[in-house]
CSV table of C-alpha atoms and ligand atoms in Angstrom, one decimal:
chain,number,residue,atom,x,y,z
A,1,MET,CA,26.7,-57.6,75.5
A,2,GLN,CA,29.2,-60.4,75.6
A,3,TYR,CA,28.7,-61.6,72.1
A,4,SER,CA,30.1,-60.9,68.6
A,5,VAL,CA,28.5,-61.6,65.3
A,6,ASN,CA,30.6,-62.9,62.4
A,7,ILE,CA,30.3,-61.0,59.1
A,8,SER,CA,32.5,-63.5,57.6
A,9,GLU,CA,35.1,-66.0,58.9
A,10,LYS,CA,37.6,-63.3,60.0
A,11,ILE,CA,35.5,-60.2,60.3
A,12,HIS,CA,33.3,-59.7,63.4
A,13,TRP,CA,30.7,-57.1,64.5
A,14,ILE,CA,31.4,-56.0,68.0
A,15,GLY,CA,28.9,-53.1,68.3
A,16,VAL,CA,26.9,-51.8,71.2
A,17,ASN,CA,23.3,-50.8,71.7
A,18,ASP,CA,22.6,-47.6,73.6
A,19,ARG,CA,19.1,-47.5,75.1
A,20,ARG,CA,20.0,-45.1,77.9
A,21,LYS,CA,20.7,-41.9,76.1
A,22,ASN,CA,17.8,-39.6,75.4
A,23,LEU,CA,19.5,-37.2,73.0
A,24,PHE,CA,22.2,-37.9,70.4
A,25,GLU,CA,24.8,-35.1,70.4
A,26,ASN,CA,22.6,-33.9,73.3
A,27,LEU,CA,20.3,-32.6,70.7
A,28,TRP,CA,18.5,-35.2,68.6
A,29,PRO,CA,15.8,-37.5,70.2
A,30,LEU,CA,16.5,-41.2,70.5
A,31,PRO,CA,13.1,-42.8,71.2
A,32,ASN,CA,14.4,-46.0,69.6
A,33,GLY,CA,18.0,-45.7,70.9
A,34,VAL,CA,21.1,-46.0,68.7
A,35,SER,CA,23.9,-48.5,68.1
A,36,TYR,CA,27.6,-47.8,67.9
A,37,ASN,CA,29.2,-50.3,65.6
A,38,SER,CA,32.7,-51.5,65.8
A,39,TYR,CA,34.4,-54.2,63.7
A,40,LEU,CA,37.3,-56.6,64.3
A,41,PHE,CA,39.5,-58.4,61.8
A,42,THR,CA,41.2,-61.5,63.1
A,43,ASP,CA,43.4,-62.1,60.1
A,44,GLU,CA,47.2,-62.8,60.1
A,45,LYS,CA,47.2,-59.2,61.3
A,46,THR,CA,44.5,-58.1,63.7
A,47,ALA,CA,42.7,-54.8,63.1
A,48,LEU,CA,39.9,-53.0,64.9
A,49,ILE,CA,37.8,-50.6,62.8
A,50,ASP,CA,36.6,-47.8,65.0
A,51,THR,CA,35.6,-48.1,68.6
A,52,VAL,CA,32.4,-47.2,70.5
A,53,GLU,CA,31.2,-44.4,72.8
A,54,MET,CA,33.1,-44.3,76.1
A,55,GLY,CA,31.4,-46.4,78.7
A,56,SER,CA,28.6,-47.6,76.5
A,57,ASP,CA,29.6,-51.2,77.1
A,58,GLY,CA,31.7,-52.3,80.1
A,59,ALA,CA,32.4,-55.6,78.4
A,60,TYR,CA,33.7,-54.1,75.1
A,61,LEU,CA,37.3,-54.8,75.8
A,62,GLU,CA,36.5,-58.3,77.1
A,63,ARG,CA,34.7,-59.1,73.9
A,64,ILE,CA,37.8,-58.0,71.9
A,65,GLU,CA,40.0,-60.1,74.1
A,66,ILE,CA,37.8,-63.2,73.6
A,67,LEU,CA,38.0,-62.8,69.8
A,68,LEU,CA,41.8,-62.2,69.8
A,69,ASN,CA,42.3,-65.2,72.0
A,70,GLY,CA,45.6,-64.1,73.4
A,71,ARG,CA,46.9,-62.3,70.3
A,72,ASP,CA,47.9,-58.7,70.3
A,73,LEU,CA,45.9,-56.0,68.4
A,74,ASP,CA,48.1,-54.8,65.5
A,75,TYR,CA,46.0,-51.9,64.1
A,76,LEU,CA,43.2,-49.6,65.1
A,77,VAL,CA,41.7,-47.9,62.1
A,78,VAL,CA,40.0,-44.6,62.9
A,79,ASN,CA,37.6,-43.7,60.2
A,80,HIS,CA,35.9,-41.0,62.3
A,81,MET,CA,36.9,-39.1,65.4
A,82,GLU,CA,33.5,-38.0,66.8
A,83,PRO,CA,33.4,-39.4,70.3
A,84,ASP,CA,30.5,-41.7,69.7
A,85,HIS,CA,33.2,-43.8,67.8
A,86,SER,CA,36.5,-42.7,69.2
A,87,GLY,CA,35.5,-42.8,72.9
A,88,GLU,CA,37.2,-46.1,73.7
A,89,ILE,CA,40.5,-45.3,71.9
A,90,GLU,CA,42.3,-44.5,75.1
A,91,SER,CA,41.2,-47.8,76.8
A,92,ILE,CA,42.3,-49.7,73.6
A,93,VAL,CA,45.7,-48.1,73.7
A,94,ARG,CA,46.1,-48.8,77.4
A,95,ARG,CA,45.2,-52.4,76.9
A,96,TYR,CA,47.2,-52.9,73.6
A,97,PRO,CA,50.1,-50.4,73.9
A,98,ASN,CA,51.8,-51.6,70.7
A,99,VAL,CA,48.7,-51.0,68.6
A,100,GLN,CA,49.3,-48.8,65.5
A,101,ILE,CA,46.6,-46.2,65.0
A,102,VAL,CA,45.7,-45.9,61.4
A,103,GLY,CA,44.4,-42.5,60.2
A,104,ASN,CA,45.0,-39.5,58.1
A,105,ALA,CA,46.7,-36.2,59.0
A,106,LYS,CA,43.4,-34.6,60.0
A,107,THR,CA,42.5,-37.6,62.1
A,108,PHE,CA,45.7,-37.3,64.0
A,109,LYS,CA,45.3,-33.6,64.6
A,110,ILE,CA,41.9,-34.3,66.3
A,111,LEU,CA,43.3,-37.4,68.0
A,112,GLN,CA,46.1,-35.5,69.6
A,113,SER,CA,43.7,-32.9,70.9
A,114,TYR,CA,41.5,-35.6,72.5
A,115,TYR,CA,43.8,-38.4,73.6
A,116,GLY,CA,47.3,-37.1,72.7
A,117,ALA,CA,49.4,-38.5,75.6
A,118,PHE,CA,48.2,-42.1,74.9
A,119,CYS,CA,48.8,-42.3,71.1
A,120,ASN,CA,52.4,-42.8,70.2
A,121,HIS,CA,52.2,-45.4,67.4
A,122,LEU,CA,50.6,-43.6,64.4
A,123,LEU,CA,50.4,-44.9,60.9
A,124,GLU,CA,49.4,-42.1,58.6
A,125,VAL,CA,47.7,-43.1,55.4
A,126,LYS,CA,47.1,-41.1,52.2
A,127,ASP,CA,44.0,-41.3,50.1
A,128,GLY,CA,44.0,-44.6,48.3
A,129,ASP,CA,46.7,-46.3,50.4
A,130,GLU,CA,46.4,-50.0,51.1
A,131,LEU,CA,47.1,-52.1,54.1
A,132,GLU,CA,47.7,-55.9,54.0
A,133,LEU,CA,46.2,-57.9,56.8
A,134,GLY,CA,46.9,-61.4,55.3
A,135,HIS,CA,43.8,-62.7,53.5
A,136,HIS,CA,42.2,-59.3,53.6
A,137,LYS,CA,43.6,-56.1,52.0
A,138,LEU,CA,42.2,-52.8,53.1
A,139,LYS,CA,42.1,-49.6,51.1
A,140,PHE,CA,41.5,-46.1,52.6
A,141,VAL,CA,39.1,-43.7,50.8
A,142,PHE,CA,39.1,-40.2,52.1
A,143,THR,CA,35.5,-38.8,52.4
A,144,PRO,CA,36.0,-35.5,54.2
A,145,TRP,CA,32.9,-33.9,55.8
A,146,VAL,CA,30.9,-37.1,55.7
A,147,HIS,CA,30.6,-36.1,58.6
A,148,TRP,CA,33.7,-34.4,60.0
A,149,PRO,CA,36.8,-33.1,58.1
A,150,GLU,CA,38.9,-36.2,58.9
A,151,THR,CA,36.3,-38.8,58.0
A,152,MET,CA,37.4,-41.6,55.7
A,153,MET,CA,36.0,-45.0,54.7
A,154,THR,CA,37.9,-48.3,54.8
A,155,TYR,CA,37.2,-50.7,51.9
A,156,ASP,CA,38.0,-54.4,52.3
A,157,MET,CA,39.1,-55.3,48.7
A,158,THR,CA,39.0,-59.0,49.4
A,159,GLU,CA,35.3,-59.3,50.4
A,160,ARG,CA,34.1,-56.0,48.9
A,161,ILE,CA,32.9,-54.7,52.2
A,162,LEU,CA,32.8,-50.9,52.8
A,163,PHE,CA,33.3,-49.7,56.3
A,164,SER,CA,31.5,-46.4,55.7
A,165,ALA,CA,31.8,-44.4,59.0
A,166,ASP,CA,28.6,-42.4,59.6
A,167,ALA,CA,27.4,-42.7,56.0
A,168,PHE,CA,24.5,-45.1,55.6
A,169,GLY,CA,24.1,-45.2,59.4
A,170,THR,CA,20.7,-45.1,61.2
A,171,PHE,CA,19.2,-44.2,64.5
A,172,GLY,CA,17.6,-47.1,66.3
A,173,THR,CA,19.2,-49.9,68.2
A,174,LEU,CA,19.8,-53.4,66.7
A,175,ASP,CA,17.0,-55.4,68.4
A,176,GLY,CA,18.2,-58.9,67.7
A,177,GLY,CA,19.0,-58.6,64.0
A,178,ILE,CA,22.4,-57.1,63.1
A,179,PHE,CA,22.0,-57.5,59.3
A,180,ASP,CA,19.3,-55.8,57.3
A,181,ASP,CA,17.8,-59.1,56.1
A,182,GLN,CA,17.1,-60.0,59.7
A,183,THR,CA,14.9,-56.9,60.3
A,184,HIS,CA,12.4,-54.6,58.7
A,185,PHE,CA,13.8,-52.2,56.1
A,186,SER,CA,11.0,-49.6,56.4
A,187,PHE,CA,11.8,-48.8,60.1
A,188,TYR,CA,15.5,-48.3,59.4
A,189,GLU,CA,14.9,-46.4,56.1
A,190,SER,CA,13.0,-43.7,58.1
A,191,GLU,CA,15.6,-43.7,60.8
A,192,MET,CA,18.4,-43.6,58.3
A,193,ARG,CA,16.8,-40.5,56.6
A,194,ARG,CA,16.5,-38.9,60.0
A,195,TYR,CA,20.1,-39.6,60.8
A,196,TYR,CA,21.1,-38.4,57.4
A,197,SER,CA,19.1,-35.2,57.5
A,198,ASN,CA,19.9,-34.3,61.1
A,199,ILE,CA,23.6,-35.2,61.1
A,200,VAL,CA,25.1,-35.4,57.7
A,201,GLY,CA,22.6,-33.5,55.4
A,202,LYS,CA,24.4,-30.2,55.8
A,203,TYR,CA,27.3,-31.7,53.9
A,204,SER,CA,25.3,-33.2,51.1
A,205,GLY,CA,27.7,-31.7,48.5
A,206,MET,CA,30.5,-33.6,50.1
A,207,VAL,CA,28.4,-36.8,50.1
A,208,GLN,CA,28.1,-36.4,46.3
A,209,LYS,CA,31.9,-36.0,46.0
A,210,ALA,CA,32.2,-39.2,48.0
A,211,PHE,CA,29.9,-40.9,45.5
A,212,VAL,CA,32.1,-39.8,42.7
A,213,LYS,CA,35.1,-41.4,44.4
A,214,LEU,CA,33.2,-44.6,45.0
A,215,ALA,CA,31.6,-44.8,41.6
A,216,ASN,CA,33.8,-47.7,40.4
A,217,VAL,CA,34.2,-49.5,43.7
A,218,PRO,CA,32.1,-52.7,43.8
A,219,VAL,CA,30.4,-52.9,47.2
A,220,ARG,CA,28.7,-56.1,48.3
A,221,THR,CA,28.2,-55.2,52.0
A,222,ILE,CA,28.1,-51.9,53.8
A,223,CYS,CA,29.2,-51.7,57.5
A,224,PRO,CA,28.2,-48.3,58.9
A,225,LEU,CA,28.9,-47.0,62.4
A,226,HIS,CA,25.2,-47.0,63.3
A,227,GLY,CA,22.4,-49.3,62.6
A,228,PRO,CA,22.2,-52.5,60.6
A,229,ILE,CA,24.8,-53.9,58.3
A,230,TRP,CA,23.5,-53.7,54.7
A,231,ARG,CA,24.1,-56.9,52.8
A,232,GLN,CA,20.7,-57.4,51.1
A,233,ASN,CA,19.6,-53.8,50.4
A,234,THR,CA,23.0,-52.5,49.5
A,235,GLU,CA,22.0,-51.0,46.1
A,236,ARG,CA,18.8,-49.5,47.6
A,237,VAL,CA,20.7,-47.8,50.4
A,238,LEU,CA,23.3,-46.4,48.0
A,239,SER,CA,20.4,-45.1,45.8
A,240,LEU,CA,18.6,-43.5,48.7
A,241,TYR,CA,21.7,-41.7,49.9
A,242,ASP,CA,22.4,-40.5,46.4
A,243,ARG,CA,18.8,-39.1,46.1
A,244,TRP,CA,18.9,-37.4,49.5
A,245,SER,CA,22.3,-35.8,48.9
A,246,ARG,CA,20.9,-34.4,45.6
A,247,TYR,CA,17.9,-33.1,47.5
A,248,GLU,CA,15.6,-35.2,45.4
A,249,ALA,CA,12.3,-35.8,47.3
A,250,GLU,CA,8.9,-37.4,47.0
A,251,PRO,CA,6.0,-35.4,45.5
A,252,GLY,CA,4.4,-34.7,48.8
A,253,VAL,CA,4.2,-31.8,51.2
A,254,VAL,CA,5.0,-31.0,54.8
A,255,VAL,CA,2.9,-28.3,56.4
A,256,ILE,CA,4.5,-26.8,59.6
A,257,TYR,CA,2.8,-24.1,61.6
A,258,GLY,CA,3.4,-22.0,64.7
A,259,SER,CA,0.2,-20.9,66.3
A,260,MET,CA,-0.7,-19.4,69.7
A,261,TYR,CA,-4.5,-19.4,69.7
A,262,GLY,CA,-5.4,-21.7,66.8
A,263,ASN,CA,-5.9,-19.2,63.9
A,264,THR,CA,-2.8,-20.2,62.0
A,265,ALA,CA,-3.4,-23.8,62.9
A,266,ARG,CA,-6.8,-23.6,61.2
A,267,MET,CA,-5.2,-22.2,58.1
A,268,ALA,CA,-2.8,-25.1,58.1
A,269,ASP,CA,-5.6,-27.7,58.1
A,270,TYR,CA,-7.5,-25.7,55.4
A,271,ILE,CA,-4.5,-25.5,53.1
A,272,ALA,CA,-3.6,-29.2,53.7
A,273,ASN,CA,-7.1,-30.3,52.8
A,274,GLY,CA,-7.1,-28.1,49.7
A,275,ILE,CA,-3.9,-29.8,48.5
A,276,ALA,CA,-5.4,-33.2,49.2
A,277,GLN,CA,-8.5,-32.3,47.2
A,278,ARG,CA,-6.2,-31.4,44.3
A,279,GLY,CA,-4.7,-34.9,44.3
A,280,VAL,CA,-1.6,-34.9,46.5
A,281,ARG,CA,-1.6,-38.0,48.7
A,282,ASP,CA,1.5,-37.6,50.8
A,283,ILE,CA,0.8,-34.7,53.2
A,284,LYS,CA,2.1,-34.3,56.8
A,285,VAL,CA,1.0,-31.5,59.1
A,286,PHE,CA,3.0,-30.5,62.2
A,287,ASP,CA,2.7,-28.1,65.1
A,288,VAL,CA,6.2,-26.6,65.5
A,289,SER,CA,5.5,-26.3,69.2
A,290,LYS,CA,4.9,-30.1,69.6
A,291,THR,CA,7.2,-31.9,67.2
A,292,HIS,CA,10.9,-31.8,67.7
A,293,LEU,CA,13.1,-30.3,64.9
A,294,SER,CA,14.6,-33.7,64.3
A,295,TYR,CA,11.3,-35.0,62.8
A,296,LEU,CA,10.5,-31.8,61.0
A,297,ILE,CA,13.8,-31.9,59.2
A,298,ASN,CA,13.3,-35.5,58.4
A,299,ALA,CA,9.9,-34.8,56.8
A,300,ILE,CA,11.3,-31.8,54.9
A,301,TRP,CA,14.0,-34.1,53.4
A,302,GLU,CA,11.3,-36.6,52.5
A,303,TYR,CA,9.0,-34.3,50.6
A,304,GLN,CA,9.4,-31.8,47.8
A,305,GLY,CA,6.9,-29.3,49.1
A,306,ILE,CA,7.2,-27.3,52.3
A,307,ILE,CA,4.6,-24.9,53.6
A,308,LEU,CA,5.4,-22.8,56.6
A,309,GLY,CA,2.9,-20.8,58.6
A,310,SER,CA,3.4,-18.4,61.5
A,311,CYS,CA,1.4,-16.1,63.6
A,312,ALA,CA,2.9,-12.8,64.5
A,313,TYR,CA,4.8,-12.7,67.8
A,314,ASN,CA,6.0,-9.3,69.0
A,315,GLY,CA,6.4,-8.2,65.4
A,316,GLU,CA,8.5,-11.3,64.5
A,317,MET,CA,7.6,-14.8,63.5
A,318,PHE,CA,6.7,-17.4,66.2
A,319,PRO,CA,9.9,-18.2,68.1
A,320,LEU,CA,10.0,-21.9,67.4
A,321,MET,CA,9.3,-21.3,63.7
A,322,ASP,CA,12.2,-18.9,63.8
A,323,LEU,CA,14.4,-21.6,65.2
A,324,LEU,CA,13.3,-24.0,62.5
A,325,CYS,CA,14.0,-21.4,59.8
A,326,ARG,CA,17.4,-20.6,61.2
A,327,THR,CA,18.2,-24.4,61.4
A,328,LEU,CA,17.3,-24.8,57.7
A,329,VAL,CA,19.5,-21.9,56.7
A,330,HIS,CA,22.3,-23.4,58.8
A,331,MET,CA,21.8,-26.8,57.1
A,332,ASN,CA,21.8,-25.1,53.7
A,333,VAL,CA,18.8,-27.2,52.5
A,334,LYS,CA,18.2,-26.8,48.8
A,335,ASN,CA,15.7,-27.3,46.0
A,336,LYS,CA,12.3,-27.0,47.9
A,337,SER,CA,8.9,-25.8,46.7
A,338,LEU,CA,7.8,-23.3,49.3
A,339,GLY,CA,4.5,-22.0,50.4
A,340,LEU,CA,3.9,-19.4,53.2
A,341,PHE,CA,1.0,-18.4,55.3
A,342,GLY,CA,0.1,-16.9,58.7
A,343,SER,CA,-2.2,-14.7,60.7
A,344,TYR,CA,-1.9,-11.5,62.8
A,345,SER,CA,-3.8,-9.3,65.1
A,346,TRP,CA,-2.4,-5.8,64.3
A,347,ASN,CA,0.7,-5.0,62.2
A,348,GLY,CA,1.9,-8.6,61.5
A,349,GLY,CA,5.4,-10.0,61.6
A,350,GLY,CA,5.0,-13.8,61.0
A,351,VAL,CA,4.6,-13.8,57.2
A,352,ARG,CA,6.8,-10.7,56.8
A,353,ASN,CA,9.7,-12.6,58.4
A,354,LEU,CA,8.9,-15.8,56.6
A,355,LEU,CA,9.4,-13.9,53.4
A,356,LYS,CA,12.8,-12.7,54.6
A,357,PHE,CA,13.7,-16.3,55.4
A,358,SER,CA,12.7,-17.4,51.8
A,359,GLU,CA,15.1,-14.9,50.4
A,360,GLU,CA,17.9,-15.9,52.7
A,361,ILE,CA,17.6,-19.6,51.9
A,362,GLY,CA,16.9,-19.0,48.3
A,363,TRP,CA,13.6,-20.8,47.9
A,364,GLU,CA,11.1,-18.8,45.8
A,365,PRO,CA,7.5,-19.3,47.0
A,366,VAL,CA,5.2,-21.0,44.6
A,367,CYS,CA,2.8,-18.0,45.0
A,368,ALA,CA,2.1,-15.0,47.2
A,369,PRO,CA,1.7,-15.8,50.9
A,370,ALA,CA,-1.8,-16.3,52.4
A,371,GLU,CA,-2.2,-14.0,55.3
A,372,ILE,CA,-5.3,-13.4,57.4
A,373,ALA,CA,-6.1,-10.7,60.0
A,374,GLY,CA,-7.7,-12.1,63.1
A,375,ARG,CA,-10.0,-15.1,63.0
A,376,PRO,CA,-9.9,-17.1,59.7
A,377,ALA,CA,-13.6,-16.8,58.8
A,378,ILE,CA,-14.9,-18.6,55.7
A,379,ASP,CA,-14.8,-15.5,53.5
A,380,LYS,CA,-11.0,-15.0,54.1
A,381,TYR,CA,-9.7,-18.2,52.6
A,382,ALA,CA,-9.2,-17.2,49.0
A,383,ASP,CA,-5.4,-16.9,49.3
A,384,CYS,CA,-5.2,-20.3,51.0
A,385,ASP,CA,-7.1,-21.8,48.1
A,386,ALA,CA,-4.6,-20.2,45.7
A,387,LEU,CA,-1.7,-21.5,47.7
A,388,ALA,CA,-3.1,-25.1,47.8
A,389,SER,CA,-3.6,-24.9,44.1
A,390,ALA,CA,-0.2,-23.6,43.3
A,391,MET,CA,1.5,-26.2,45.5
A,392,ALA,CA,-0.5,-29.1,43.9
A,393,VAL,CA,0.4,-27.9,40.4
A,394,ARG,CA,4.0,-27.6,41.4
A,395,LEU,CA,4.1,-31.1,42.8
A,396,LEU,CA,1.9,-32.9,40.3
A,397,GLY,CA,2.4,-30.9,37.2
A,398,GLU,CA,-1.4,-30.2,37.2
A,399,GLU,CA,-4.3,-30.6,39.6
A,400,LYS,CA,-5.7,-34.1,39.5
B,501,LIG,FE1,28.3,-41.2,64.5
B,501,LIG,FE2,29.7,-38.3,63.3
B,501,LIG,O1,29.4,-39.6,64.5
């Protein structure tokens, strides 16, 4: 990309679309790609807000040079050191050797470990410090663990623009529209929740602390490091993040099963149908062997109810269900209404270990698990009916 987009007269978006990478962090699928956003102030002082992933745009420096039009770069503000945003710091410092890198003490510790030899001019800021650029005045708000320990946000007090680092970012490239009012909110809402749940959700408690710090900060526009710039849906985006970081979810249910020969899968469909018959409309059913963890976690964050089913596998739960459970424990997901089910051929293991998981993560099941020996014949479904009923009551208050 050779172009830039003006956010206002002296603030420019100079982000990059990445459609080549298959997995973000070599882990999370990118079927719709991802953008790395970077921003440039061309005020009396010039300032770059974060960079992009190394090599993601061979013309990145050229685009900055065009906008600077012969001027030097005075500041490089580093809100977040993860390499999808810090990857071009070294090339920026080589091109503008007098640039002052603006960050906090934790930023500089990580910076030194990545690019130490190249970074001599450091301007350390404290929480709440301000920096005059001329017309614009920046304020730095420390938001540790949203998503790394050094993460901070930069607030432009003049135009009330929040440069929010990973917060409010989304998966998905910017296909033409850079601003939210130039594109469809529904697509980016789902991709924003997937980014949140996959990348930031583990630190939801710290997101809530960030909200407390930003409570009295008037924000007109949000410029995140991924996805569209929010200038029309600002309040909506803030509200969604607040909900997600409180673990507030929709009154629906996600049913996820691990099944070798279809017995546990049949139970999943039976239970899902039973919940639908009792009035719950938002139900998603997934085979854990087919759908990537990224989408399962996204659905878990979307809905209040979660029903997990596993066949027995060598006396344990199904291996991919075990991976999902361990990931949920690692992410410390809270406040879910849980149901459990499964099938077995001799001495079980799926449901037994799902129960251990429920104790470890601290989600009390809405009722006793439904477990079937062998093929789920029609006379074996009573416990599945009980589970469907208990979940519907939990989600709706009563069966409709
Ligand atoms: Fe988009 Fe935490 O990096």
